[in-house]
DNA sequence: TTGCGTGCAAAGGTTTTGCATGGCA
DNA sequence: TGCCATGCAAAACCTTTGCACGCAA
């Protein structure tokens, strides 16, 4: 068997998009915001290209995709590879957008429970628990 | 003060939609599925009307609106007022697309755990757990 | 009679696809 | 040189809105 050529090319667009996502840290952005960001750059990146890279980066586990408001579109956030994010649950606050990384044995045991009792292998990279964080809960009560 | 007239009329469309939702029990449907259901009926119901009734029924607490996937739209579920039927987790298989409703006390207790220990109020209407279902796991091993 | 309900058509916004061109390896 | 990547335009998709007419009370 002949070794096939790499199925992926490195392009300036792909690099710039990933770089931009990384530069934002844990802040999330929409596809449209990314397009606008590069609209003022020397070399514009088309929205089709942005969507295609976001899809690929999400599939590769480099970024996360969220569906926050129903009135807006999806938003994306960079994943810090050093944080072992494929091993714990993530909570995303719908109000303020904060991302909470859980480090909790009970939640981890849920992974086993799902597999043992529900015959379901959960994918923690793609799974996000949506809700309201403590700070926003307190703010709502006041 | 004069007693205002009832602000809501009873129409055949409204009755038929609610009746249909109730007949489905805990199964959920999309707006489009409802439109198609009545498309083969003697009296068709326009999609605008379907959306407006779904919105109203959800506001009245008669049905529940789930925003589960990114690949489909919203889906709606009848709420049996006599059963105190509560929201539950949904598991979505990434391989075959199956949507699995959980009815499990341990999973339900996770809702409490998140609130008590993590100060996080989960929104089950928006939360979907992604992974691989038993059938697809078995198929992958073979 | 009043004004809510209906539904067609059209708009709205986000995301995807067709296709010819451009650029990496 | 072969193939993937790009990006414009257009389509697909779900949902909402404008508006004239119908129908409940």
Tab-separated table of C-alpha atoms (C1' of nucleotides) in Angstrom:
chain	number	residue	atom	x	y	z
A	1	UNK	CA	0.000	0.000	0.000
A	2	UNK	CA	1.285	3.397	-0.898
A	3	UNK	CA	1.184	6.045	1.787
A	4	UNK	CA	-1.559	8.471	0.793
A	5	UNK	CA	-0.797	12.116	0.657
A	6	UNK	CA	-1.971	14.189	3.627
A	7	UNK	CA	-5.648	14.880	3.119
A	8	UNK	CA	-5.404	18.340	4.519
A	9	UNK	CA	-3.586	21.414	3.359
A	10	UNK	CA	-2.361	24.212	5.568
A	11	UNK	CA	-3.713	27.507	4.364
A	12	UNK	CA	-3.370	31.014	5.648
A	13	UNK	CA	-7.121	31.224	6.208
A	14	UNK	CA	-7.166	28.142	8.405
A	15	UNK	CA	-4.197	29.338	10.406
A	16	UNK	CA	-5.580	32.803	10.917
A	17	UNK	CA	-8.965	31.528	12.058
A	18	UNK	CA	-7.481	29.113	14.608
A	19	UNK	CA	-5.060	31.777	15.783
A	20	UNK	CA	-7.876	34.242	16.248
A	21	UNK	CA	-9.955	31.724	18.205
A	22	UNK	CA	-6.981	30.963	20.434
A	23	UNK	CA	-6.346	34.644	21.031
A	24	UNK	CA	-9.856	35.018	22.416
A	25	UNK	CA	-9.235	32.483	25.167
A	26	UNK	CA	-12.515	31.360	26.683
A	27	UNK	CA	-14.544	34.053	25.051
A	28	UNK	CA	-16.992	32.770	22.453
A	29	UNK	CA	-17.829	34.280	19.093
A	30	UNK	CA	-20.334	33.706	16.322
A	31	UNK	CA	-19.444	32.836	12.768
A	32	UNK	CA	-20.596	36.265	11.752
A	33	UNK	CA	-18.292	37.958	14.224
A	34	UNK	CA	-15.345	36.083	12.807
A	35	UNK	CA	-16.244	37.122	9.294
A	36	UNK	CA	-16.506	40.733	10.411
A	37	UNK	CA	-13.215	40.517	12.269
A	38	UNK	CA	-11.405	39.561	9.080
A	39	UNK	CA	-13.470	41.909	6.980
A	40	UNK	CA	-11.317	44.743	8.256
A	41	UNK	CA	-8.128	42.798	7.684
A	42	UNK	CA	-5.895	43.069	4.678
A	43	UNK	CA	-7.062	39.711	3.396
A	44	UNK	CA	-10.772	39.070	3.848
A	45	UNK	CA	-12.001	35.547	4.597
A	46	UNK	CA	-15.285	34.483	3.037
A	47	UNK	CA	-18.092	33.279	5.248
A	48	UNK	CA	-18.207	29.912	3.518
A	49	UNK	CA	-14.584	29.353	4.447
A	50	UNK	CA	-15.224	30.433	8.014
A	51	UNK	CA	-18.098	27.974	8.402
A	52	UNK	CA	-16.090	25.164	6.872
A	53	UNK	CA	-13.158	25.724	9.195
A	54	UNK	CA	-15.351	26.038	12.261
A	55	UNK	CA	-16.984	22.737	11.431
A	56	UNK	CA	-13.639	21.043	10.967
A	57	UNK	CA	-12.081	22.542	14.090
A	58	UNK	CA	-15.084	21.425	16.122
A	59	UNK	CA	-14.826	17.906	14.723
A	60	UNK	CA	-11.124	17.869	15.597
A	61	UNK	CA	-11.827	18.949	19.150
A	62	UNK	CA	-9.970	22.234	18.800
A	63	UNK	CA	-13.025	24.374	19.422
A	64	UNK	CA	-16.470	23.919	20.939
A	65	UNK	CA	-19.760	24.813	19.358
A	66	UNK	CA	-22.622	26.189	21.443
A	67	UNK	CA	-26.221	26.980	20.753
A	68	UNK	CA	-27.032	29.686	23.253
A	69	UNK	CA	-29.866	31.972	22.249
A	70	UNK	CA	-32.525	30.714	19.917
A	71	UNK	CA	-32.705	34.070	18.240
A	72	UNK	CA	-29.062	34.069	17.265
A	73	UNK	CA	-26.899	31.469	15.673
A	74	UNK	CA	-24.258	29.118	17.027
A	75	UNK	CA	-21.174	30.403	18.747
A	76	UNK	CA	-17.727	28.914	19.025
A	77	UNK	CA	-15.019	28.853	21.643
A	78	UNK	CA	-11.402	27.788	21.685
A	79	UNK	CA	-10.430	24.731	23.720
A	80	UNK	CA	-7.223	24.886	25.697
A	81	UNK	CA	-5.697	21.494	24.952
A	82	UNK	CA	-3.752	21.501	28.222
A	83	UNK	CA	-6.875	21.295	30.340
A	84	UNK	CA	-8.016	17.754	29.578
A	85	UNK	CA	-11.421	18.940	28.532
A	86	UNK	CA	-12.419	15.609	27.081
A	87	UNK	CA	-12.512	14.166	30.584
A	88	UNK	CA	-15.064	16.308	32.324
A	89	UNK	CA	-18.461	17.869	31.829
A	90	UNK	CA	-18.919	21.477	30.831
A	91	UNK	CA	-21.601	23.789	32.089
A	92	UNK	CA	-22.435	26.793	29.974
A	93	UNK	CA	-24.370	29.690	31.432
A	94	UNK	CA	-26.996	30.879	28.991
A	95	UNK	CA	-27.138	34.268	30.649
A	96	UNK	CA	-23.528	35.387	30.877
A	97	UNK	CA	-21.841	32.818	28.672
A	98	UNK	CA	-19.455	31.617	31.369
A	99	UNK	CA	-18.021	28.175	30.812
A	100	UNK	CA	-17.584	26.042	33.896
A	101	UNK	CA	-15.269	23.030	33.830
A	102	UNK	CA	-16.463	20.463	36.342
A	103	UNK	CA	-14.115	18.459	38.451
A	104	UNK	CA	-16.500	16.235	40.310
A	105	UNK	CA	-16.497	12.517	40.952
A	106	UNK	CA	-20.262	12.318	40.970
A	107	UNK	CA	-20.517	13.820	37.546
A	108	UNK	CA	-17.756	11.570	36.320
A	109	UNK	CA	-19.651	8.571	37.610
A	110	UNK	CA	-22.492	9.602	35.373
A	111	UNK	CA	-20.405	8.660	32.413
A	112	UNK	CA	-20.241	5.099	33.756
A	113	UNK	CA	-23.884	5.099	34.664
A	114	UNK	CA	-24.885	6.054	31.148
A	115	UNK	CA	-22.787	3.264	29.726
A	116	UNK	CA	-23.818	0.588	32.229
A	117	UNK	CA	-27.493	1.347	32.613
A	118	UNK	CA	-28.375	3.129	29.420
A	119	UNK	CA	-25.928	1.492	27.049
A	120	UNK	CA	-24.822	4.908	25.916
A	121	UNK	CA	-21.249	6.090	25.442
A	122	UNK	CA	-21.254	9.795	26.018
A	123	UNK	CA	-18.986	12.135	24.054
A	124	UNK	CA	-17.830	14.778	26.520
A	125	UNK	CA	-16.237	16.898	23.832
A	126	UNK	CA	-19.526	17.501	22.139
A	127	UNK	CA	-21.737	17.529	25.191
A	128	UNK	CA	-22.547	20.746	26.986
A	129	UNK	CA	-24.955	21.196	29.872
A	130	UNK	CA	-26.841	24.457	29.447
A	131	UNK	CA	-28.317	26.421	32.280
A	132	UNK	CA	-27.775	29.363	34.628
A	133	UNK	CA	-24.717	29.867	36.782
A	134	UNK	CA	-24.736	30.888	40.438
A	135	UNK	CA	-23.872	34.499	39.827
A	136	UNK	CA	-26.678	34.931	37.330
A	137	UNK	CA	-29.109	33.086	39.596
A	138	UNK	CA	-28.288	35.503	42.404
A	139	UNK	CA	-28.609	38.460	40.089
A	140	UNK	CA	-32.026	37.237	38.975
A	141	UNK	CA	-33.284	36.985	42.552
A	142	UNK	CA	-32.240	40.495	43.418
B	1	UNK	CA	-64.266	48.728	35.547
B	2	UNK	CA	-66.063	46.893	32.866
B	3	UNK	CA	-65.297	43.216	32.544
B	4	UNK	CA	-63.289	42.859	29.345
B	5	UNK	CA	-64.350	40.349	26.784
B	6	UNK	CA	-62.446	37.060	26.768
B	7	UNK	CA	-59.215	37.738	24.971
B	8	UNK	CA	-59.118	34.331	23.432
B	9	UNK	CA	-61.391	32.593	20.985
B	10	UNK	CA	-61.833	28.878	20.673
B	11	UNK	CA	-61.205	27.764	17.131
B	12	UNK	CA	-61.214	24.403	15.476
B	13	UNK	CA	-57.548	24.760	14.556
B	14	UNK	CA	-56.509	25.390	18.123
B	15	UNK	CA	-58.551	22.464	19.394
B	16	UNK	CA	-57.245	20.083	16.781
B	17	UNK	CA	-53.605	20.990	17.407
B	18	UNK	CA	-53.887	20.527	21.157
B	19	UNK	CA	-55.809	17.303	20.666
B	20	UNK	CA	-53.124	16.005	18.343
B	21	UNK	CA	-50.341	16.891	20.767
B	22	UNK	CA	-52.214	15.134	23.563
B	23	UNK	CA	-52.728	12.052	21.427
B	24	UNK	CA	-48.978	11.728	21.012
B	25	UNK	CA	-48.396	11.427	24.723
B	26	UNK	CA	-44.779	12.019	25.632
B	27	UNK	CA	-43.558	11.768	22.080
B	28	UNK	CA	-42.350	15.022	20.645
B	29	UNK	CA	-42.840	16.517	17.227
B	30	UNK	CA	-41.581	19.422	15.186
B	31	UNK	CA	-43.756	22.190	13.836
B	32	UNK	CA	-43.214	20.806	10.377
B	33	UNK	CA	-44.463	17.371	11.392
B	34	UNK	CA	-47.639	18.909	12.720
B	35	UNK	CA	-48.204	20.798	9.510
B	36	UNK	CA	-47.710	17.613	7.520
B	37	UNK	CA	-50.046	15.694	9.807
B	38	UNK	CA	-52.874	18.069	9.037
B	39	UNK	CA	-51.883	18.395	5.410
B	40	UNK	CA	-53.530	15.055	4.780
B	41	UNK	CA	-56.603	16.020	6.771
B	42	UNK	CA	-59.832	17.362	5.362
B	43	UNK	CA	-59.089	20.809	6.673
B	44	UNK	CA	-55.470	21.844	6.321
B	45	UNK	CA	-53.883	24.063	8.970
B	46	UNK	CA	-51.406	26.690	7.798
B	47	UNK	CA	-47.929	26.687	9.220
B	48	UNK	CA	-48.285	30.200	10.542
B	49	UNK	CA	-51.226	29.059	12.610
B	50	UNK	CA	-49.323	26.036	13.864
B	51	UNK	CA	-46.407	28.179	15.020
B	52	UNK	CA	-48.683	30.671	16.711
B	53	UNK	CA	-50.553	27.974	18.614
B	54	UNK	CA	-47.368	26.205	19.638
B	55	UNK	CA	-46.012	29.427	21.017
B	56	UNK	CA	-49.181	30.106	22.939
B	57	UNK	CA	-49.514	26.556	24.269
B	58	UNK	CA	-45.925	26.659	25.462
B	59	UNK	CA	-46.546	29.977	27.218
B	60	UNK	CA	-49.611	28.489	28.885
B	61	UNK	CA	-47.643	25.481	30.086
B	62	UNK	CA	-49.659	22.992	28.065
B	63	UNK	CA	-46.715	21.885	25.994
B	64	UNK	CA	-42.959	22.023	26.304
B	65	UNK	CA	-40.596	23.361	23.695
B	66	UNK	CA	-37.258	21.611	23.335
B	67	UNK	CA	-34.322	23.023	21.434
B	68	UNK	CA	-32.378	19.832	21.139
B	69	UNK	CA	-30.394	19.567	17.975
B	70	UNK	CA	-28.643	21.930	15.697
B	71	UNK	CA	-29.608	19.934	12.680
B	72	UNK	CA	-33.335	20.175	13.260
B	73	UNK	CA	-35.611	22.853	14.549
B	74	UNK	CA	-37.469	23.064	17.828
B	75	UNK	CA	-39.646	20.197	18.904
B	76	UNK	CA	-42.665	20.178	21.141
B	77	UNK	CA	-44.075	17.778	23.674
B	78	UNK	CA	-47.441	17.559	25.360
B	79	UNK	CA	-47.508	17.940	29.119
B	80	UNK	CA	-49.892	15.576	30.836
B	81	UNK	CA	-51.244	17.771	33.641
B	82	UNK	CA	-52.296	14.743	35.694
B	83	UNK	CA	-48.924	13.034	35.638
B	84	UNK	CA	-46.667	15.794	36.849
B	85	UNK	CA	-44.648	14.688	33.874
B	86	UNK	CA	-41.302	16.341	34.225
B	87	UNK	CA	-38.540	17.300	31.940
B	88	UNK	CA	-35.859	14.759	31.383
B	89	UNK	CA	-32.491	14.315	29.758
B	90	UNK	CA	-32.137	13.502	26.102
B	91	UNK	CA	-29.403	11.389	24.621
B	92	UNK	CA	-28.593	11.800	20.972
B	93	UNK	CA	-26.617	9.228	19.043
B	94	UNK	CA	-24.071	10.867	16.790
B	95	UNK	CA	-23.917	7.834	14.549
B	96	UNK	CA	-27.525	7.016	13.767
B	97	UNK	CA	-29.209	10.166	14.989
B	98	UNK	CA	-31.534	8.384	17.386
B	99	UNK	CA	-32.971	10.532	20.138
B	100	UNK	CA	-33.363	8.708	23.435
B	101	UNK	CA	-35.508	9.993	26.298
B	102	UNK	CA	-34.263	9.033	29.712
B	103	UNK	CA	-36.572	8.253	32.563
B	104	UNK	CA	-34.083	7.625	35.307
B	105	UNK	CA	-33.977	8.776	38.895
B	106	UNK	CA	-30.193	8.912	38.962
B	107	UNK	CA	-30.089	11.242	36.020
B	108	UNK	CA	-32.821	13.322	37.573
B	109	UNK	CA	-30.829	13.537	40.770
B	110	UNK	CA	-28.047	15.076	38.755
B	111	UNK	CA	-30.221	18.104	38.320
B	112	UNK	CA	-30.281	18.530	42.109
B	113	UNK	CA	-26.608	17.797	42.436
B	114	UNK	CA	-25.719	20.485	39.940
B	115	UNK	CA	-27.798	23.009	41.806
B	116	UNK	CA	-26.655	22.034	45.308
B	117	UNK	CA	-22.980	21.417	44.718
B	118	UNK	CA	-22.223	23.429	41.630
B	119	UNK	CA	-24.678	26.253	42.066
B	120	UNK	CA	-25.868	25.642	38.529
B	121	UNK	CA	-29.483	25.475	37.388
B	122	UNK	CA	-29.533	23.195	34.393
B	123	UNK	CA	-31.911	23.840	31.512
B	124	UNK	CA	-33.145	20.477	30.330
B	125	UNK	CA	-35.052	22.034	27.471
B	126	UNK	CA	-31.781	22.888	25.819
B	127	UNK	CA	-29.404	20.242	27.067
B	128	UNK	CA	-28.646	17.216	24.951
B	129	UNK	CA	-26.081	14.565	25.800
B	130	UNK	CA	-24.211	13.467	22.676
B	131	UNK	CA	-22.628	10.089	22.246
B	132	UNK	CA	-23.085	6.654	20.749
B	133	UNK	CA	-26.077	4.415	21.364
B	134	UNK	CA	-25.929	0.718	22.170
B	135	UNK	CA	-26.855	-0.443	18.706
B	136	UNK	CA	-24.141	1.633	17.091
B	137	UNK	CA	-21.591	0.556	19.718
B	138	UNK	CA	-22.338	-3.066	18.894
B	139	UNK	CA	-22.130	-2.370	15.177
B	140	UNK	CA	-18.758	-0.690	15.625
B	141	UNK	CA	-17.313	-3.696	17.497
B	142	UNK	CA	-18.352	-6.138	14.807
C	1	DT	C1'	-70.456	44.241	15.582
C	2	DT	C1'	-65.844	43.791	17.427
C	3	DG	C1'	-61.505	42.262	17.098
C	4	DC	C1'	-59.091	37.875	17.420
C	5	DG	C1'	-57.799	33.994	14.352
C	6	DT	C1'	-56.313	32.410	9.897
C	7	DG	C1'	-53.234	31.620	6.155
C	8	DC	C1'	-50.969	33.129	1.992
C	9	DA	C1'	-46.956	35.277	0.594
C	10	DA	C1'	-42.879	37.392	1.648
C	11	DA	C1'	-39.301	38.642	4.718
C	12	DG	C1'	-35.819	37.494	8.183
C	13	DG	C1'	-31.587	35.304	9.624
C	14	DT	C1'	-28.238	31.463	9.741
C	15	DT	C1'	-26.035	27.839	7.435
C	16	DT	C1'	-25.186	24.902	3.354
C	17	DT	C1'	-24.245	23.829	-1.518
C	18	DG	C1'	-22.812	24.449	-6.670
C	19	DC	C1'	-19.216	25.624	-9.205
C	20	DA	C1'	-15.298	27.817	-11.235
C	21	DT	C1'	-10.993	29.462	-9.654
C	22	DG	C1'	-6.855	29.615	-6.735
C	23	DG	C1'	-3.104	27.617	-4.128
C	24	DC	C1'	-0.675	23.885	-1.309
C	25	DA	C1'	2.328	19.979	-1.641
D	1	DT	C1'	0.452	18.140	-11.537
D	2	DG	C1'	-3.326	16.564	-8.607
D	3	DC	C1'	-6.301	17.686	-5.357
D	4	DC	C1'	-7.901	20.322	-1.713
D	5	DA	C1'	-9.342	25.039	-0.381
D	6	DT	C1'	-11.605	29.279	-1.433
D	7	DG	C1'	-15.427	32.341	-2.083
D	8	DC	C1'	-19.163	34.262	-4.753
D	9	DA	C1'	-23.846	33.558	-5.571
D	10	DA	C1'	-27.730	31.034	-4.782
D	11	DA	C1'	-30.281	27.713	-2.366
D	12	DA	C1'	-32.042	25.535	1.757
D	13	DC	C1'	-33.882	25.901	6.210
D	14	DC	C1'	-36.699	27.322	10.109
D	15	DT	C1'	-39.361	30.913	11.836
D	16	DT	C1'	-41.587	35.427	11.936
D	17	DT	C1'	-44.270	39.249	9.966
D	18	DG	C1'	-47.611	42.000	6.837
D	19	DC	C1'	-52.002	42.047	5.471
D	20	DA	C1'	-56.673	41.010	3.952
D	21	DC	C1'	-60.267	38.089	4.988
D	22	DG	C1'	-62.982	34.904	8.022
D	23	DC	C1'	-65.157	33.662	12.068
D	24	DA	C1'	-66.137	33.380	17.306
D	25	DA	C1'	-68.653	35.662	20.819
